[in-house]
């Protein structure tokens, strides 16, 4: 059984920083692409940043230069460092990972963590 657990959300003032973590546990052979998504009230979920097992990274235009995605393969954890936060970054942030266990490849979602940026 594979699980993803996000942590690190909270309330921060505009201009502040937060670091989100997405930790995978269970029968894991390899973690492929991992993406951080966010969904604000009344809006569609959007992809914020993603990283592949090969190390490539992609960012939404709205967060380029402010957010950094990284991964620690030894810990099966992906981080999202968020700097210069803006009120419009307020959303529930969730991670999604393509994970190969020893028999199957599946897509997993975490439960989400709330990020609130006050002006």
JSON list of C-alpha atoms in Angstrom, two decimals:
[
{"chain": "A", "resi": 1, "resn": "UNK", "atom": "CA", "xyz": [0.00, 0.00, 0.00]},
{"chain": "A", "resi": 2, "resn": "UNK", "atom": "CA", "xyz": [1.48, 3.30, -1.12]},
{"chain": "A", "resi": 3, "resn": "UNK", "atom": "CA", "xyz": [0.55, 6.57, 0.57]},
{"chain": "A", "resi": 4, "resn": "UNK", "atom": "CA", "xyz": [1.38, 10.20, -0.08]},
{"chain": "A", "resi": 5, "resn": "UNK", "atom": "CA", "xyz": [1.29, 12.66, 2.79]},
{"chain": "A", "resi": 6, "resn": "UNK", "atom": "CA", "xyz": [1.68, 16.41, 2.37]},
{"chain": "A", "resi": 7, "resn": "UNK", "atom": "CA", "xyz": [2.77, 18.75, 5.12]},
{"chain": "A", "resi": 8, "resn": "UNK", "atom": "CA", "xyz": [4.05, 22.25, 5.60]},
{"chain": "A", "resi": 9, "resn": "UNK", "atom": "CA", "xyz": [1.01, 24.33, 4.79]},
{"chain": "A", "resi": 10, "resn": "UNK", "atom": "CA", "xyz": [-0.18, 27.18, 6.94]},
{"chain": "A", "resi": 11, "resn": "UNK", "atom": "CA", "xyz": [-0.91, 30.87, 7.21]},
{"chain": "A", "resi": 12, "resn": "UNK", "atom": "CA", "xyz": [1.74, 33.33, 6.09]},
{"chain": "A", "resi": 13, "resn": "UNK", "atom": "CA", "xyz": [1.86, 37.01, 5.24]},
{"chain": "A", "resi": 14, "resn": "UNK", "atom": "CA", "xyz": [2.41, 38.20, 1.72]},
{"chain": "A", "resi": 15, "resn": "UNK", "atom": "CA", "xyz": [6.09, 38.11, 0.88]},
{"chain": "A", "resi": 16, "resn": "UNK", "atom": "CA", "xyz": [6.71, 35.22, 3.21]},
{"chain": "A", "resi": 17, "resn": "UNK", "atom": "CA", "xyz": [7.83, 31.67, 2.53]},
{"chain": "A", "resi": 18, "resn": "UNK", "atom": "CA", "xyz": [6.65, 28.12, 3.13]},
{"chain": "A", "resi": 19, "resn": "UNK", "atom": "CA", "xyz": [8.09, 24.75, 2.27]},
{"chain": "A", "resi": 20, "resn": "UNK", "atom": "CA", "xyz": [5.70, 21.95, 1.46]},
{"chain": "A", "resi": 21, "resn": "UNK", "atom": "CA", "xyz": [6.67, 18.30, 1.67]},
{"chain": "A", "resi": 22, "resn": "UNK", "atom": "CA", "xyz": [5.18, 15.32, -0.12]},
{"chain": "A", "resi": 23, "resn": "UNK", "atom": "CA", "xyz": [6.35, 12.07, 1.44]},
{"chain": "A", "resi": 24, "resn": "UNK", "atom": "CA", "xyz": [5.66, 8.69, -0.10]},
{"chain": "A", "resi": 25, "resn": "UNK", "atom": "CA", "xyz": [5.63, 5.51, 1.95]},
{"chain": "A", "resi": 26, "resn": "UNK", "atom": "CA", "xyz": [4.90, 1.85, 1.37]},
{"chain": "A", "resi": 27, "resn": "UNK", "atom": "CA", "xyz": [6.05, -0.63, -1.24]},
{"chain": "A", "resi": 28, "resn": "UNK", "atom": "CA", "xyz": [7.95, 1.70, -3.56]},
{"chain": "A", "resi": 29, "resn": "UNK", "atom": "CA", "xyz": [10.38, 0.64, -6.24]},
{"chain": "A", "resi": 30, "resn": "UNK", "atom": "CA", "xyz": [10.61, 3.91, -8.12]},
{"chain": "A", "resi": 31, "resn": "UNK", "atom": "CA", "xyz": [8.89, 7.29, -8.11]},
{"chain": "A", "resi": 32, "resn": "UNK", "atom": "CA", "xyz": [8.47, 8.74, -11.56]},
{"chain": "A", "resi": 33, "resn": "UNK", "atom": "CA", "xyz": [6.96, 12.17, -12.20]},
{"chain": "A", "resi": 34, "resn": "UNK", "atom": "CA", "xyz": [5.70, 14.13, -9.21]},
{"chain": "A", "resi": 35, "resn": "UNK", "atom": "CA", "xyz": [3.55, 17.20, -9.50]},
{"chain": "A", "resi": 36, "resn": "UNK", "atom": "CA", "xyz": [2.33, 19.81, -7.09]},
{"chain": "A", "resi": 37, "resn": "UNK", "atom": "CA", "xyz": [-1.17, 21.05, -7.83]},
{"chain": "A", "resi": 38, "resn": "UNK", "atom": "CA", "xyz": [-3.31, 23.70, -6.22]},
{"chain": "A", "resi": 39, "resn": "UNK", "atom": "CA", "xyz": [-6.98, 24.50, -6.16]},
{"chain": "A", "resi": 40, "resn": "UNK", "atom": "CA", "xyz": [-8.43, 27.75, -4.91]},
{"chain": "A", "resi": 41, "resn": "UNK", "atom": "CA", "xyz": [-12.12, 28.10, -4.02]},
{"chain": "A", "resi": 42, "resn": "UNK", "atom": "CA", "xyz": [-14.23, 28.37, -7.15]},
{"chain": "A", "resi": 43, "resn": "UNK", "atom": "CA", "xyz": [-11.29, 27.69, -9.45]},
{"chain": "A", "resi": 44, "resn": "UNK", "atom": "CA", "xyz": [-10.04, 24.70, -11.35]},
{"chain": "A", "resi": 45, "resn": "UNK", "atom": "CA", "xyz": [-7.11, 22.71, -10.08]},
{"chain": "A", "resi": 46, "resn": "UNK", "atom": "CA", "xyz": [-3.87, 23.78, -11.73]},
{"chain": "A", "resi": 47, "resn": "UNK", "atom": "CA", "xyz": [-0.43, 22.25, -12.01]},
{"chain": "A", "resi": 48, "resn": "UNK", "atom": "CA", "xyz": [2.06, 24.43, -10.17]},
{"chain": "A", "resi": 49, "resn": "UNK", "atom": "CA", "xyz": [5.30, 22.50, -10.61]},
{"chain": "A", "resi": 50, "resn": "UNK", "atom": "CA", "xyz": [6.51, 19.07, -11.57]},
{"chain": "A", "resi": 51, "resn": "UNK", "atom": "CA", "xyz": [9.69, 17.05, -11.52]},
{"chain": "A", "resi": 52, "resn": "UNK", "atom": "CA", "xyz": [10.64, 13.86, -13.29]},
{"chain": "A", "resi": 53, "resn": "UNK", "atom": "CA", "xyz": [12.81, 11.00, -12.08]},
{"chain": "A", "resi": 54, "resn": "UNK", "atom": "CA", "xyz": [15.45, 12.31, -14.47]},
{"chain": "A", "resi": 55, "resn": "UNK", "atom": "CA", "xyz": [15.54, 15.62, -12.66]},
{"chain": "A", "resi": 56, "resn": "UNK", "atom": "CA", "xyz": [13.80, 17.91, -15.10]},
{"chain": "A", "resi": 57, "resn": "UNK", "atom": "CA", "xyz": [11.51, 20.55, -13.63]},
{"chain": "A", "resi": 58, "resn": "UNK", "atom": "CA", "xyz": [8.62, 22.57, -14.97]},
{"chain": "A", "resi": 59, "resn": "UNK", "atom": "CA", "xyz": [6.71, 25.48, -13.46]},
{"chain": "A", "resi": 60, "resn": "UNK", "atom": "CA", "xyz": [3.53, 27.35, -14.09]},
{"chain": "A", "resi": 61, "resn": "UNK", "atom": "CA", "xyz": [4.23, 30.86, -15.36]},
{"chain": "A", "resi": 62, "resn": "UNK", "atom": "CA", "xyz": [2.54, 32.30, -12.28]},
{"chain": "A", "resi": 63, "resn": "UNK", "atom": "CA", "xyz": [5.15, 30.81, -9.92]},
{"chain": "A", "resi": 64, "resn": "UNK", "atom": "CA", "xyz": [8.33, 30.89, -12.00]},
{"chain": "A", "resi": 65, "resn": "UNK", "atom": "CA", "xyz": [11.15, 32.52, -10.09]},
{"chain": "A", "resi": 66, "resn": "UNK", "atom": "CA", "xyz": [9.30, 32.18, -6.78]},
{"chain": "A", "resi": 67, "resn": "UNK", "atom": "CA", "xyz": [8.71, 28.45, -6.31]},
{"chain": "A", "resi": 68, "resn": "UNK", "atom": "CA", "xyz": [11.28, 25.65, -6.48]},
{"chain": "A", "resi": 69, "resn": "UNK", "atom": "CA", "xyz": [10.49, 21.95, -6.66]},
{"chain": "A", "resi": 70, "resn": "UNK", "atom": "CA", "xyz": [13.08, 19.44, -5.50]},
{"chain": "A", "resi": 71, "resn": "UNK", "atom": "CA", "xyz": [13.23, 15.80, -4.57]},
{"chain": "A", "resi": 72, "resn": "UNK", "atom": "CA", "xyz": [15.14, 13.65, -2.12]},
{"chain": "A", "resi": 73, "resn": "UNK", "atom": "CA", "xyz": [15.03, 10.19, -3.61]},
{"chain": "A", "resi": 74, "resn": "UNK", "atom": "CA", "xyz": [16.56, 8.59, -0.54]},
{"chain": "A", "resi": 75, "resn": "UNK", "atom": "CA", "xyz": [13.63, 9.86, 1.52]},
{"chain": "A", "resi": 76, "resn": "UNK", "atom": "CA", "xyz": [10.99, 9.37, -1.19]},
{"chain": "A", "resi": 77, "resn": "UNK", "atom": "CA", "xyz": [10.06, 13.00, -0.62]},
{"chain": "A", "resi": 78, "resn": "UNK", "atom": "CA", "xyz": [9.41, 15.93, -2.93]},
{"chain": "A", "resi": 79, "resn": "UNK", "atom": "CA", "xyz": [9.49, 19.51, -1.70]},
{"chain": "A", "resi": 80, "resn": "UNK", "atom": "CA", "xyz": [7.97, 22.73, -2.91]},
{"chain": "A", "resi": 81, "resn": "UNK", "atom": "CA", "xyz": [9.80, 25.79, -1.65]},
{"chain": "A", "resi": 82, "resn": "UNK", "atom": "CA", "xyz": [7.52, 28.79, -2.01]},
{"chain": "A", "resi": 83, "resn": "UNK", "atom": "CA", "xyz": [9.01, 32.25, -1.67]},
{"chain": "A", "resi": 84, "resn": "UNK", "atom": "CA", "xyz": [7.58, 35.74, -2.17]},
{"chain": "A", "resi": 85, "resn": "UNK", "atom": "CA", "xyz": [4.11, 34.40, -1.58]},
{"chain": "A", "resi": 86, "resn": "UNK", "atom": "CA", "xyz": [1.14, 36.38, -2.78]},
{"chain": "A", "resi": 87, "resn": "UNK", "atom": "CA", "xyz": [-2.50, 36.31, -1.68]},
{"chain": "A", "resi": 88, "resn": "UNK", "atom": "CA", "xyz": [-3.37, 34.72, -5.02]},
{"chain": "A", "resi": 89, "resn": "UNK", "atom": "CA", "xyz": [-1.24, 31.71, -4.03]},
{"chain": "A", "resi": 90, "resn": "UNK", "atom": "CA", "xyz": [-3.88, 30.84, -1.42]},
{"chain": "A", "resi": 91, "resn": "UNK", "atom": "CA", "xyz": [-5.19, 27.36, -2.20]},
{"chain": "A", "resi": 92, "resn": "UNK", "atom": "CA", "xyz": [-5.18, 23.73, -1.17]},
{"chain": "A", "resi": 93, "resn": "UNK", "atom": "CA", "xyz": [-1.94, 22.24, -2.44]},
{"chain": "A", "resi": 94, "resn": "UNK", "atom": "CA", "xyz": [-1.81, 18.55, -3.32]},
{"chain": "A", "resi": 95, "resn": "UNK", "atom": "CA", "xyz": [0.87, 16.32, -4.73]},
{"chain": "A", "resi": 96, "resn": "UNK", "atom": "CA", "xyz": [0.46, 13.61, -7.31]},
{"chain": "A", "resi": 97, "resn": "UNK", "atom": "CA", "xyz": [3.03, 10.94, -8.01]},
{"chain": "A", "resi": 98, "resn": "UNK", "atom": "CA", "xyz": [3.41, 8.17, -10.50]},
{"chain": "A", "resi": 99, "resn": "UNK", "atom": "CA", "xyz": [4.84, 5.30, -8.46]},
{"chain": "A", "resi": 100, "resn": "UNK", "atom": "CA", "xyz": [6.10, 1.93, -9.51]},
{"chain": "A", "resi": 101, "resn": "UNK", "atom": "CA", "xyz": [5.86, -0.64, -6.78]},
{"chain": "A", "resi": 102, "resn": "UNK", "atom": "CA", "xyz": [7.27, -4.09, -7.36]},
{"chain": "A", "resi": 103, "resn": "UNK", "atom": "CA", "xyz": [4.39, -5.16, -9.58]},
{"chain": "A", "resi": 104, "resn": "UNK", "atom": "CA", "xyz": [2.34, -2.20, -10.81]},
{"chain": "A", "resi": 105, "resn": "UNK", "atom": "CA", "xyz": [2.53, 1.45, -11.81]},
{"chain": "A", "resi": 106, "resn": "UNK", "atom": "CA", "xyz": [-0.15, 3.72, -10.36]},
{"chain": "A", "resi": 107, "resn": "UNK", "atom": "CA", "xyz": [-0.94, 7.38, -9.82]},
{"chain": "A", "resi": 108, "resn": "UNK", "atom": "CA", "xyz": [-1.39, 8.50, -6.23]},
{"chain": "A", "resi": 109, "resn": "UNK", "atom": "CA", "xyz": [-2.72, 11.67, -4.61]},
{"chain": "A", "resi": 110, "resn": "UNK", "atom": "CA", "xyz": [-2.09, 13.08, -1.18]},
{"chain": "A", "resi": 111, "resn": "UNK", "atom": "CA", "xyz": [-4.80, 14.55, 1.01]},
{"chain": "A", "resi": 112, "resn": "UNK", "atom": "CA", "xyz": [-3.78, 18.16, 0.43]},
{"chain": "A", "resi": 113, "resn": "UNK", "atom": "CA", "xyz": [-2.50, 20.93, 2.65]},
{"chain": "A", "resi": 114, "resn": "UNK", "atom": "CA", "xyz": [-3.96, 24.41, 2.98]},
{"chain": "A", "resi": 115, "resn": "UNK", "atom": "CA", "xyz": [-1.83, 27.44, 2.18]},
{"chain": "A", "resi": 116, "resn": "UNK", "atom": "CA", "xyz": [-3.26, 30.82, 3.09]},
{"chain": "A", "resi": 117, "resn": "UNK", "atom": "CA", "xyz": [-1.44, 34.04, 2.25]},
{"chain": "A", "resi": 118, "resn": "UNK", "atom": "CA", "xyz": [-2.71, 37.17, 3.92]},
{"chain": "A", "resi": 119, "resn": "UNK", "atom": "CA", "xyz": [-2.28, 40.62, 2.43]}
]
